[in-house]
Amino acid sequence: MRDVAVIGVGMIEFGELWEQSLRDMFTRAALAAVDDAGVDHIDSMYVGCMSSGMFVEQEHIASLLSDALGMGPIPAVRVESACASGGLALRSAFIEVASGMSDIVLAAGVEKMTDVSGEEATHALAAAGDREYEAFHGVTFPGLYAMIARAHMERYGTTAEQLAAVAVKNHANGALNPMAQFRRPITKETVLQSIMIADPLRMFDCSPVSDGAAAAIVCPLDMAKDLARKPPVRIAGVGAATDALALYRRKDLTRLPAVARSAEAALKMAGRTTADVNLAEVHDCFTISEICVIEEIGFVERGKGGEAAESGWTALDGKLPVNTSGGLKAKGHPVGATGLAQVHELVQQLRGDAGKRQVRNARVGLAQNMGGSGGSSVVHVLEAW
Amino acid sequence: MRDVAVIGVGMIEFGELWEQSLRDMFTRAALAAVDDAGVDHIDSMYVGCMSSGMFVEQEHIASLLSDALGMGPIPAVRVESACASGGLALRSAFIEVASGMSDIVLAAGVEKMTDVSGEEATHALAAAGDREYEAFHGVTFPGLYAMIARAHMERYGTTAEQLAAVAVKNHANGALNPMAQFRRPITKETVLQSIMIADPLRMFDCSPVSDGAAAAIVCPLDMAKDLARKPPVRIAGVGAATDALALYRRKDLTRLPAVARSAEAALKMAGRTTADVNLAEVHDCFTISEICVIEEIGFVERGKGGEAAESGWTALDGKLPVNTSGGLKAKGHPVGATGLAQVHELVQQLRGDAGKRQVRNARVGLAQNMGGSGGSSVVHVLEAW
């Protein structure tokens, strides 16, 4: 397998983008990545998108978008794994370049979620869970993660204040990110006084419904040195894993085994341990998920994920900054785009281009992108080169 | 890149399978392929599916289905490119094995289309076209292909009788296929007297709405010799290409440039020409599409596709048998499954296991799978080994 590098990234400001269509958003993000890379063509592309069918009644979007981008005849494939679609699009691009099949490949993610009502969006998002065994009986995603949060509280004594600390940290980071949907710091009280969505999760424990797109250009590491306009970032490790979608099929509600497996595989491929990682973007679709994920990856001991946020260990100036971009919580969560937006942040950080969010001496970054309530997970380990 | 072989295939009988869910159908086809290959595990899987979201309100299906198959933790990715989803799932599996990332990979395709009304199915299928520029204005797929058929008639003198000859041939083949949805021969009169759907296309010019699933197991050619229970079939060439979805963006309605490009790329990789191909499965979602596709691949001269069916050139005992399985027309067209069902047929033929449909001395087969009205196309060249 050939070594692979990211040579360009691009994204658009996330938000409720009523004036931009799916193809507008994709094209802007993809062109930003092409421009950042300084390439004059791409050989192939992958687009991560969870549900363009249910959100905008359009499938076959990879062809649609390669045409919109003016790349018409190239192979273009949509990759879907709910909210992990973006990360898995990057994995597919990585494999295609590593194989020798193509040299310059675009991986993009996009989701247009605000063209439907809130109720319809909730219904579409529930398609990431097990429709027949969960959603048809009334459980949607806040409910699923509320069960996980409740189990975590019972088992480990995790508190509502610790959940709130995750939200406060990520909003503080998001306030420094010009691409974030929410750019205002919040206080613990804002979270704890916000309305209850699914006990114990309140409004500010939840990531928003967003529109957005993000993209990355990858190529063989050997070519990157000549080709890239900016310092290339090596994809040192890739790991993906799956689990049952339905929570009733899980042995332990506090565990996300797909996260552990995908992280272990990616770190092993990179020849790294968690101690080598300088910063991480992880899938905080709810505050509890950041807590569970950093435990599963092994950044902290089991049960200590809440404490990590509360003590400042995962803060921008902490021992391991987590979600310096603002995370899904503050940056926004256009589900198919999220995995690539994480990579966008890590590349900025590893290049030293993250401005006020810059982590000192950032050399190794980890991105963890999750589908549903842990039904799929994909991890990339990125290294400054 | 490592050489790659198909070592097992499986499919279920296509039809209106009201008693089987998406996961039932997938699991039966995947287990048949696993059994056919004689393997005791798989390392990774890809599932091609066009619109589980619009048809059964379920996304995130690769994880759902790896769990249903009992393969829970492995990486599992859904690939979507409308009706070319199955073929592109195989291409992804090919690339993953060729890269060295994984050894034994399942490529499957599935679609559950009959849980919704005919009107809703038409609406979902229209998501393969350009929703904003075509479907919202009332054009659905029979209308798009009717425009293509009319242009072909005007340009080349193609007749309704020639369109009918494609249907008659494919139903004759389907009558010999125990997996086909329709297993009765029809006459030219049946086609020409059937109701008009979108002038000049009649009911019997159209493939049906179907439920079904199909699967293949691929591995490195080197391993195949030891691993496979039956003679392996080498994937000698793979090609994929895209085009604008909307017909108004095409220069010439009688042309499908993505088909020509994908076939050219696959034949080039295989080191073959069209003259080497002994049989082909091509995307006959409508009778006119088989005609256009065999012209684009270069099996016949431009404008001679209709004559090829009428003269018996593409018949089971003709010079180049096309759609020996019955094609989408008679075998059925569960859109995401179609690309793998084509491969199922070619593998049976190249092994000499096709029974009454067996083509003599079948050594090289070509499968062409198309998305929408030519917005995407993927071609595989398979060789007996």
PDB file of N, CA, C and O in Angstrom, chain A residues 1 23 51 57-60 63 66-67 72-75 78 80 99 123 127-132 240-242 244-245 249 261 371 375-376, chain B residues 1 23 51 57-60 63 66-67 72-75 78 80 91 99 123 127-132 240-242 244-245 249 261 371 375-376:
ATOM      1  N   MET A   1       0.830  -1.208   0.000  1.00  0.00           N
ATOM      2  CA  MET A   1       0.000   0.000   0.000  1.00  0.00           C
ATOM      3  C   MET A   1       0.864   1.258   0.000  1.00  0.00           C
ATOM      4  O   MET A   1       1.830   1.350   0.730  1.00  0.00           O
ATOM      5  N   ARG A  23     -26.064  21.185  -3.877  1.00  0.00           N
ATOM      6  CA  ARG A  23     -24.943  21.280  -4.822  1.00  0.00           C
ATOM      7  C   ARG A  23     -24.154  22.578  -4.658  1.00  0.00           C
ATOM      8  O   ARG A  23     -22.943  22.587  -4.872  1.00  0.00           O
ATOM      9  N   SER A  51     -28.460  11.226   4.195  1.00  0.00           N
ATOM     10  CA  SER A  51     -29.804  11.015   3.643  1.00  0.00           C
ATOM     11  C   SER A  51     -30.272  12.153   2.764  1.00  0.00           C
ATOM     12  O   SER A  51     -31.269  12.808   3.056  1.00  0.00           O
ATOM     13  N   GLU A  57     -34.856  14.607  -1.280  1.00  0.00           N
ATOM     14  CA  GLU A  57     -35.433  13.758  -2.327  1.00  0.00           C
ATOM     15  C   GLU A  57     -34.496  13.548  -3.516  1.00  0.00           C
ATOM     16  O   GLU A  57     -34.955  13.392  -4.655  1.00  0.00           O
ATOM     17  N   GLN A  58     -33.195  13.582  -3.240  1.00  0.00           N
ATOM     18  CA  GLN A  58     -32.215  13.399  -4.315  1.00  0.00           C
ATOM     19  C   GLN A  58     -31.229  12.301  -3.930  1.00  0.00           C
ATOM     20  O   GLN A  58     -30.577  12.397  -2.907  1.00  0.00           O
ATOM     21  N   GLU A  59     -31.131  11.222  -4.726  1.00  0.00           N
ATOM     22  CA  GLU A  59     -30.070  10.241  -4.577  1.00  0.00           C
ATOM     23  C   GLU A  59     -29.120  10.450  -5.755  1.00  0.00           C
ATOM     24  O   GLU A  59     -29.215  11.452  -6.457  1.00  0.00           O
ATOM     25  N   HIS A  60     -28.189   9.521  -5.962  1.00  0.00           N
ATOM     26  CA  HIS A  60     -27.286   9.607  -7.124  1.00  0.00           C
ATOM     27  C   HIS A  60     -26.456  10.879  -7.063  1.00  0.00           C
ATOM     28  O   HIS A  60     -26.096  11.448  -8.115  1.00  0.00           O
ATOM     29  N   SER A  63     -22.599  11.604  -8.763  1.00  0.00           N
ATOM     30  CA  SER A  63     -22.583  12.015 -10.173  1.00  0.00           C
ATOM     31  C   SER A  63     -23.075  13.451 -10.322  1.00  0.00           C
ATOM     32  O   SER A  63     -22.476  14.264 -11.039  1.00  0.00           O
ATOM     33  N   SER A  66     -20.244  15.691  -9.096  1.00  0.00           N
ATOM     34  CA  SER A  66     -19.041  15.747  -9.935  1.00  0.00           C
ATOM     35  C   SER A  66     -19.341  16.600 -11.167  1.00  0.00           C
ATOM     36  O   SER A  66     -18.475  17.347 -11.646  1.00  0.00           O
ATOM     37  N   ASP A  67     -20.578  16.532 -11.636  1.00  0.00           N
ATOM     38  CA  ASP A  67     -20.987  17.382 -12.765  1.00  0.00           C
ATOM     39  C   ASP A  67     -21.016  18.852 -12.335  1.00  0.00           C
ATOM     40  O   ASP A  67     -20.493  19.722 -13.035  1.00  0.00           O
ATOM     41  N   GLY A  72     -17.257  16.175 -14.356  1.00  0.00           N
ATOM     42  CA  GLY A  72     -18.187  15.243 -14.977  1.00  0.00           C
ATOM     43  C   GLY A  72     -17.784  13.800 -15.173  1.00  0.00           C
ATOM     44  O   GLY A  72     -18.348  12.916 -14.535  1.00  0.00           O
ATOM     45  N   PRO A  73     -16.806  13.498 -16.013  1.00  0.00           N
ATOM     46  CA  PRO A  73     -16.649  12.083 -16.365  1.00  0.00           C
ATOM     47  C   PRO A  73     -15.948  11.225 -15.322  1.00  0.00           C
ATOM     48  O   PRO A  73     -15.956  10.009 -15.455  1.00  0.00           O
ATOM     49  N   ILE A  74     -15.335  11.798 -14.269  1.00  0.00           N
ATOM     50  CA  ILE A  74     -14.557  10.968 -13.342  1.00  0.00           C
ATOM     51  C   ILE A  74     -15.451  10.035 -12.525  1.00  0.00           C
ATOM     52  O   ILE A  74     -16.626  10.310 -12.329  1.00  0.00           O
ATOM     53  N   PRO A  75     -14.884   8.905 -12.062  1.00  0.00           N
ATOM     54  CA  PRO A  75     -15.643   8.061 -11.146  1.00  0.00           C
ATOM     55  C   PRO A  75     -16.011   8.848  -9.894  1.00  0.00           C
ATOM     56  O   PRO A  75     -15.171   9.572  -9.347  1.00  0.00           O
ATOM     57  N   ARG A  78     -20.989   7.836  -3.893  1.00  0.00           N
ATOM     58  CA  ARG A  78     -21.486   8.262  -2.587  1.00  0.00           C
ATOM     59  C   ARG A  78     -21.287   7.140  -1.579  1.00  0.00           C
ATOM     60  O   ARG A  78     -21.513   5.969  -1.886  1.00  0.00           O
ATOM     61  N   GLU A  80     -22.251   6.000   2.409  1.00  0.00           N
ATOM     62  CA  GLU A  80     -23.209   6.314   3.473  1.00  0.00           C
ATOM     63  C   GLU A  80     -23.017   5.417   4.664  1.00  0.00           C
ATOM     64  O   GLU A  80     -22.942   4.204   4.538  1.00  0.00           O
ATOM     65  N   SER A  99      -4.144   2.003  -3.013  1.00  0.00           N
ATOM     66  CA  SER A  99      -4.139   0.852  -3.925  1.00  0.00           C
ATOM     67  C   SER A  99      -3.349   1.106  -5.198  1.00  0.00           C
ATOM     68  O   SER A  99      -2.927   0.168  -5.864  1.00  0.00           O
ATOM     69  N   HIS A 123     -37.271  12.604  12.022  1.00  0.00           N
ATOM     70  CA  HIS A 123     -37.675  11.344  11.385  1.00  0.00           C
ATOM     71  C   HIS A 123     -36.555  10.825  10.474  1.00  0.00           C
ATOM     72  O   HIS A 123     -36.234   9.630  10.492  1.00  0.00           O
ATOM     73  N   ALA A 127     -33.490   7.326  10.907  1.00  0.00           N
ATOM     74  CA  ALA A 127     -33.088   6.282   9.953  1.00  0.00           C
ATOM     75  C   ALA A 127     -31.669   5.795  10.213  1.00  0.00           C
ATOM     76  O   ALA A 127     -31.235   4.801   9.639  1.00  0.00           O
ATOM     77  N   ALA A 128     -30.929   6.493  11.088  1.00  0.00           N
ATOM     78  CA  ALA A 128     -29.582   6.039  11.482  1.00  0.00           C
ATOM     79  C   ALA A 128     -29.660   4.965  12.565  1.00  0.00           C
ATOM     80  O   ALA A 128     -28.694   4.262  12.822  1.00  0.00           O
ATOM     81  N   GLY A 129     -30.818   4.873  13.216  1.00  0.00           N
ATOM     82  CA  GLY A 129     -31.043   3.814  14.204  1.00  0.00           C
ATOM     83  C   GLY A 129     -31.766   2.650  13.552  1.00  0.00           C
ATOM     84  O   GLY A 129     -31.967   2.638  12.337  1.00  0.00           O
ATOM     85  N   ASP A 130     -32.156   1.695  14.336  1.00  0.00           N
ATOM     86  CA  ASP A 130     -32.842   0.533  13.776  1.00  0.00           C
ATOM     87  C   ASP A 130     -34.331   0.871  13.664  1.00  0.00           C
ATOM     88  O   ASP A 130     -35.061   0.884  14.649  1.00  0.00           O
ATOM     89  N   ARG A 131     -34.771   1.187  12.446  1.00  0.00           N
ATOM     90  CA  ARG A 131     -36.142   1.664  12.257  1.00  0.00           C
ATOM     91  C   ARG A 131     -37.166   0.660  12.787  1.00  0.00           C
ATOM     92  O   ARG A 131     -38.101   1.032  13.498  1.00  0.00           O
ATOM     93  N   GLU A 132     -36.975  -0.601  12.439  1.00  0.00           N
ATOM     94  CA  GLU A 132     -37.994  -1.592  12.802  1.00  0.00           C
ATOM     95  C   GLU A 132     -38.044  -1.875  14.304  1.00  0.00           C
ATOM     96  O   GLU A 132     -39.099  -2.151  14.850  1.00  0.00           O
ATOM     97  N   ALA A 240     -11.883   1.297  10.899  1.00  0.00           N
ATOM     98  CA  ALA A 240     -13.345   1.379  10.845  1.00  0.00           C
ATOM     99  C   ALA A 240     -13.920   0.137  11.502  1.00  0.00           C
ATOM    100  O   ALA A 240     -13.317  -0.938  11.449  1.00  0.00           O
ATOM    101  N   ALA A 241     -15.073   0.270  12.129  1.00  0.00           N
ATOM    102  CA  ALA A 241     -15.726  -0.876  12.758  1.00  0.00           C
ATOM    103  C   ALA A 241     -17.219  -0.607  12.856  1.00  0.00           C
ATOM    104  O   ALA A 241     -17.674   0.524  12.696  1.00  0.00           O
ATOM    105  N   THR A 242     -17.967  -1.676  13.089  1.00  0.00           N
ATOM    106  CA  THR A 242     -19.418  -1.554  13.190  1.00  0.00           C
ATOM    107  C   THR A 242     -19.929  -2.249  14.450  1.00  0.00           C
ATOM    108  O   THR A 242     -19.208  -3.000  15.106  1.00  0.00           O
ATOM    109  N   ALA A 244     -24.115  -3.389  16.337  1.00  0.00           N
ATOM    110  CA  ALA A 244     -25.564  -3.380  16.163  1.00  0.00           C
ATOM    111  C   ALA A 244     -26.067  -1.946  16.227  1.00  0.00           C
ATOM    112  O   ALA A 244     -25.542  -1.141  16.997  1.00  0.00           O
ATOM    113  N   LEU A 245     -27.081  -1.607  15.393  1.00  0.00           N
ATOM    114  CA  LEU A 245     -27.662  -0.275  15.494  1.00  0.00           C
ATOM    115  C   LEU A 245     -28.503  -0.152  16.763  1.00  0.00           C
ATOM    116  O   LEU A 245     -28.461   0.864  17.443  1.00  0.00           O
ATOM    117  N   ARG A 249     -29.551  -4.558  21.486  1.00  0.00           N
ATOM    118  CA  ARG A 249     -28.625  -5.613  21.088  1.00  0.00           C
ATOM    119  C   ARG A 249     -27.247  -5.438  21.740  1.00  0.00           C
ATOM    120  O   ARG A 249     -26.368  -6.257  21.547  1.00  0.00           O
ATOM    121  N   ARG A 261     -12.686  -0.379  18.770  1.00  0.00           N
ATOM    122  CA  ARG A 261     -12.062  -1.157  17.690  1.00  0.00           C
ATOM    123  C   ARG A 261     -11.474  -0.280  16.596  1.00  0.00           C
ATOM    124  O   ARG A 261     -10.384  -0.532  16.096  1.00  0.00           O
ATOM    125  N   GLY A 371     -21.381   6.782  13.502  1.00  0.00           N
ATOM    126  CA  GLY A 371     -22.706   6.673  12.901  1.00  0.00           C
ATOM    127  C   GLY A 371     -23.715   6.240  13.947  1.00  0.00           C
ATOM    128  O   GLY A 371     -23.453   5.311  14.710  1.00  0.00           O
ATOM    129  N   GLY A 375     -23.288   2.575  15.956  1.00  0.00           N
ATOM    130  CA  GLY A 375     -23.436   1.484  14.999  1.00  0.00           C
ATOM    131  C   GLY A 375     -22.273   1.410  14.024  1.00  0.00           C
ATOM    132  O   GLY A 375     -21.992   0.350  13.447  1.00  0.00           O
ATOM    133  N   SER A 376     -21.603   2.536  13.835  1.00  0.00           N
ATOM    134  CA  SER A 376     -20.378   2.539  13.041  1.00  0.00           C
ATOM    135  C   SER A 376     -19.446   3.604  13.576  1.00  0.00           C
ATOM    136  O   SER A 376     -19.889   4.585  14.188  1.00  0.00           O
TER     137      SER A 376
ATOM    138  N   MET B   1      -0.874  -3.080  -7.368  1.00  0.00           N
ATOM    139  CA  MET B   1      -2.205  -3.611  -7.044  1.00  0.00           C
ATOM    140  C   MET B   1      -2.231  -5.129  -7.178  1.00  0.00           C
ATOM    141  O   MET B   1      -1.700  -5.679  -8.127  1.00  0.00           O
ATOM    142  N   ARG B  23     -33.454  -6.733   5.515  1.00  0.00           N
ATOM    143  CA  ARG B  23     -32.360  -7.521   6.123  1.00  0.00           C
ATOM    144  C   ARG B  23     -32.512  -9.005   5.862  1.00  0.00           C
ATOM    145  O   ARG B  23     -31.508  -9.703   5.743  1.00  0.00           O
ATOM    146  N   SER B  51     -31.902   3.516  -2.409  1.00  0.00           N
ATOM    147  CA  SER B  51     -32.693   4.386  -1.533  1.00  0.00           C
ATOM    148  C   SER B  51     -33.448   3.635  -0.461  1.00  0.00           C
ATOM    149  O   SER B  51     -34.676   3.664  -0.430  1.00  0.00           O
ATOM    150  N   GLU B  57     -37.329   3.841   4.855  1.00  0.00           N
ATOM    151  CA  GLU B  57     -37.018   4.781   5.940  1.00  0.00           C
ATOM    152  C   GLU B  57     -35.843   4.323   6.803  1.00  0.00           C
ATOM    153  O   GLU B  57     -35.802   4.596   7.998  1.00  0.00           O
ATOM    154  N   GLN B  58     -34.911   3.599   6.193  1.00  0.00           N
ATOM    155  CA  GLN B  58     -33.751   3.098   6.927  1.00  0.00           C
ATOM    156  C   GLN B  58     -32.475   3.485   6.209  1.00  0.00           C
ATOM    157  O   GLN B  58     -32.307   3.130   5.040  1.00  0.00           O
ATOM    158  N   GLU B  59     -31.586   4.235   6.882  1.00  0.00           N
ATOM    159  CA  GLU B  59     -30.248   4.462   6.357  1.00  0.00           C
ATOM    160  C   GLU B  59     -29.295   3.654   7.239  1.00  0.00           C
ATOM    161  O   GLU B  59     -29.726   2.818   8.012  1.00  0.00           O
ATOM    162  N   HIS B  60     -27.986   3.902   7.094  1.00  0.00           N
ATOM    163  CA  HIS B  60     -27.003   3.243   7.977  1.00  0.00           C
ATOM    164  C   HIS B  60     -27.082   1.717   7.809  1.00  0.00           C
ATOM    165  O   HIS B  60     -26.857   0.959   8.767  1.00  0.00           O
ATOM    166  N   SER B  63     -24.023  -1.207   8.450  1.00  0.00           N
ATOM    167  CA  SER B  63     -23.852  -1.674   9.830  1.00  0.00           C
ATOM    168  C   SER B  63     -25.008  -2.597  10.217  1.00  0.00           C
ATOM    169  O   SER B  63     -24.801  -3.650  10.824  1.00  0.00           O
ATOM    170  N   SER B  66     -24.382  -5.931   8.480  1.00  0.00           N
ATOM    171  CA  SER B  66     -23.247  -6.729   8.973  1.00  0.00           C
ATOM    172  C   SER B  66     -23.637  -7.365  10.300  1.00  0.00           C
ATOM    173  O   SER B  66     -23.268  -8.510  10.586  1.00  0.00           O
ATOM    174  N   ASP B  67     -24.418  -6.644  11.088  1.00  0.00           N
ATOM    175  CA  ASP B  67     -24.920  -7.211  12.347  1.00  0.00           C
ATOM    176  C   ASP B  67     -25.888  -8.359  12.071  1.00  0.00           C
ATOM    177  O   ASP B  67     -25.783  -9.439  12.660  1.00  0.00           O
ATOM    178  N   GLY B  72     -20.907  -8.460  12.776  1.00  0.00           N
ATOM    179  CA  GLY B  72     -20.939  -7.228  13.558  1.00  0.00           C
ATOM    180  C   GLY B  72     -19.759  -6.285  13.500  1.00  0.00           C
ATOM    181  O   GLY B  72     -19.881  -5.178  12.973  1.00  0.00           O
ATOM    182  N   PRO B  73     -18.595  -6.651  14.004  1.00  0.00           N
ATOM    183  CA  PRO B  73     -17.572  -5.613  14.172  1.00  0.00           C
ATOM    184  C   PRO B  73     -16.840  -5.185  12.904  1.00  0.00           C
ATOM    185  O   PRO B  73     -16.146  -4.185  12.926  1.00  0.00           O
ATOM    186  N   ILE B  74     -16.954  -5.919  11.785  1.00  0.00           N
ATOM    187  CA  ILE B  74     -16.125  -5.588  10.619  1.00  0.00           C
ATOM    188  C   ILE B  74     -16.523  -4.251   9.997  1.00  0.00           C
ATOM    189  O   ILE B  74     -17.662  -3.814  10.136  1.00  0.00           O
ATOM    190  N   PRO B  75     -15.583  -3.607   9.303  1.00  0.00           N
ATOM    191  CA  PRO B  75     -15.940  -2.399   8.560  1.00  0.00           C
ATOM    192  C   PRO B  75     -17.021  -2.726   7.520  1.00  0.00           C
ATOM    193  O   PRO B  75     -16.922  -3.747   6.831  1.00  0.00           O
ATOM    194  N   ARG B  78     -21.953   1.411   3.037  1.00  0.00           N
ATOM    195  CA  ARG B  78     -22.926   1.455   1.951  1.00  0.00           C
ATOM    196  C   ARG B  78     -22.418   2.357   0.835  1.00  0.00           C
ATOM    197  O   ARG B  78     -21.867   3.427   1.105  1.00  0.00           O
ATOM    198  N   GLU B  80     -23.607   4.182  -2.829  1.00  0.00           N
ATOM    199  CA  GLU B  80     -24.827   4.536  -3.561  1.00  0.00           C
ATOM    200  C   GLU B  80     -24.501   5.285  -4.839  1.00  0.00           C
ATOM    201  O   GLU B  80     -23.708   6.234  -4.836  1.00  0.00           O
ATOM    202  N   ARG B  91     -16.889  -2.643  -7.152  1.00  0.00           N
ATOM    203  CA  ARG B  91     -15.666  -1.886  -7.447  1.00  0.00           C
ATOM    204  C   ARG B  91     -14.946  -1.501  -6.158  1.00  0.00           C
ATOM    205  O   ARG B  91     -13.715  -1.608  -6.058  1.00  0.00           O
ATOM    206  N   SER B  99      -5.744  -3.178  -2.876  1.00  0.00           N
ATOM    207  CA  SER B  99      -4.844  -2.317  -2.099  1.00  0.00           C
ATOM    208  C   SER B  99      -4.027  -3.085  -1.075  1.00  0.00           C
ATOM    209  O   SER B  99      -2.983  -2.614  -0.636  1.00  0.00           O
ATOM    210  N   HIS B 123     -41.678   7.990  -7.419  1.00  0.00           N
ATOM    211  CA  HIS B 123     -41.116   9.199  -6.807  1.00  0.00           C
ATOM    212  C   HIS B 123     -39.701   8.930  -6.290  1.00  0.00           C
ATOM    213  O   HIS B 123     -38.791   9.742  -6.492  1.00  0.00           O
ATOM    214  N   ALA B 127     -35.458  10.112  -7.829  1.00  0.00           N
ATOM    215  CA  ALA B 127     -34.301  10.665  -7.107  1.00  0.00           C
ATOM    216  C   ALA B 127     -32.986  10.294  -7.782  1.00  0.00           C
ATOM    217  O   ALA B 127     -31.935  10.821  -7.427  1.00  0.00           O
ATOM    218  N   ALA B 128     -33.028   9.375  -8.770  1.00  0.00           N
ATOM    219  CA  ALA B 128     -31.830   9.030  -9.545  1.00  0.00           C
ATOM    220  C   ALA B 128     -31.588  10.045 -10.661  1.00  0.00           C
ATOM    221  O   ALA B 128     -30.506  10.095 -11.233  1.00  0.00           O
ATOM    222  N   GLY B 129     -32.618  10.825 -10.976  1.00  0.00           N
ATOM    223  CA  GLY B 129     -32.471  11.898 -11.959  1.00  0.00           C
ATOM    224  C   GLY B 129     -32.199  13.213 -11.237  1.00  0.00           C
ATOM    225  O   GLY B 129     -32.013  13.231 -10.020  1.00  0.00           O
ATOM    226  N   ASP B 130     -32.184  14.295 -11.965  1.00  0.00           N
ATOM    227  CA  ASP B 130     -31.922  15.585 -11.342  1.00  0.00           C
ATOM    228  C   ASP B 130     -33.235  16.123 -10.809  1.00  0.00           C
ATOM    229  O   ASP B 130     -34.073  16.615 -11.558  1.00  0.00           O
ATOM    230  N   ARG B 131     -33.423  16.019  -9.476  1.00  0.00           N
ATOM    231  CA  ARG B 131     -34.723  16.371  -8.886  1.00  0.00           C
ATOM    232  C   ARG B 131     -35.097  17.815  -9.205  1.00  0.00           C
ATOM    233  O   ARG B 131     -36.216  18.091  -9.612  1.00  0.00           O
ATOM    234  N   GLU B 132     -34.142  18.734  -9.030  1.00  0.00           N
ATOM    235  CA  GLU B 132     -34.482  20.158  -9.190  1.00  0.00           C
ATOM    236  C   GLU B 132     -34.759  20.544 -10.641  1.00  0.00           C
ATOM    237  O   GLU B 132     -35.574  21.415 -10.905  1.00  0.00           O
ATOM    238  N   ALA B 240     -15.181   2.929 -14.180  1.00  0.00           N
ATOM    239  CA  ALA B 240     -16.350   3.688 -13.729  1.00  0.00           C
ATOM    240  C   ALA B 240     -16.271   5.084 -14.314  1.00  0.00           C
ATOM    241  O   ALA B 240     -15.178   5.626 -14.519  1.00  0.00           O
ATOM    242  N   ALA B 241     -17.428   5.661 -14.572  1.00  0.00           N
ATOM    243  CA  ALA B 241     -17.465   7.025 -15.098  1.00  0.00           C
ATOM    244  C   ALA B 241     -18.805   7.663 -14.768  1.00  0.00           C
ATOM    245  O   ALA B 241     -19.765   6.967 -14.397  1.00  0.00           O
ATOM    246  N   THR B 242     -18.858   8.977 -14.882  1.00  0.00           N
ATOM    247  CA  THR B 242     -20.087   9.707 -14.581  1.00  0.00           C
ATOM    248  C   THR B 242     -20.438  10.676 -15.703  1.00  0.00           C
ATOM    249  O   THR B 242     -19.627  10.936 -16.595  1.00  0.00           O
ATOM    250  N   ALA B 244     -23.569  14.123 -16.467  1.00  0.00           N
ATOM    251  CA  ALA B 244     -24.664  14.917 -15.917  1.00  0.00           C
ATOM    252  C   ALA B 244     -25.877  14.024 -15.718  1.00  0.00           C
ATOM    253  O   ALA B 244     -26.144  13.138 -16.530  1.00  0.00           O
ATOM    254  N   LEU B 245     -26.638  14.245 -14.636  1.00  0.00           N
ATOM    255  CA  LEU B 245     -27.874  13.479 -14.462  1.00  0.00           C
ATOM    256  C   LEU B 245     -28.949  13.964 -15.430  1.00  0.00           C
ATOM    257  O   LEU B 245     -29.673  13.169 -16.019  1.00  0.00           O
ATOM    258  N   ARG B 249     -28.573  18.582 -20.039  1.00  0.00           N
ATOM    259  CA  ARG B 249     -27.145  18.897 -19.994  1.00  0.00           C
ATOM    260  C   ARG B 249     -26.337  18.052 -20.986  1.00  0.00           C
ATOM    261  O   ARG B 249     -25.128  18.216 -21.094  1.00  0.00           O
ATOM    262  N   ARG B 261     -17.003   5.433 -21.653  1.00  0.00           N
ATOM    263  CA  ARG B 261     -15.784   5.633 -20.856  1.00  0.00           C
ATOM    264  C   ARG B 261     -15.525   4.483 -19.894  1.00  0.00           C
ATOM    265  O   ARG B 261     -14.392   4.054 -19.713  1.00  0.00           O
ATOM    266  N   GLY B 371     -26.389   3.990 -13.618  1.00  0.00           N
ATOM    267  CA  GLY B 371     -27.213   4.763 -12.703  1.00  0.00           C
ATOM    268  C   GLY B 371     -28.038   5.777 -13.468  1.00  0.00           C
ATOM    269  O   GLY B 371     -27.527   6.459 -14.353  1.00  0.00           O
ATOM    270  N   GLY B 375     -26.186   8.724 -15.820  1.00  0.00           N
ATOM    271  CA  GLY B 375     -25.430   9.626 -14.954  1.00  0.00           C
ATOM    272  C   GLY B 375     -24.209   8.948 -14.354  1.00  0.00           C
ATOM    273  O   GLY B 375     -23.235   9.605 -13.981  1.00  0.00           O
ATOM    274  N   SER B 376     -24.275   7.627 -14.248  1.00  0.00           N
ATOM    275  CA  SER B 376     -23.099   6.868 -13.820  1.00  0.00           C
ATOM    276  C   SER B 376     -23.118   5.518 -14.503  1.00  0.00           C
ATOM    277  O   SER B 376     -24.177   5.017 -14.879  1.00  0.00           O
TER     278      SER B 376
END
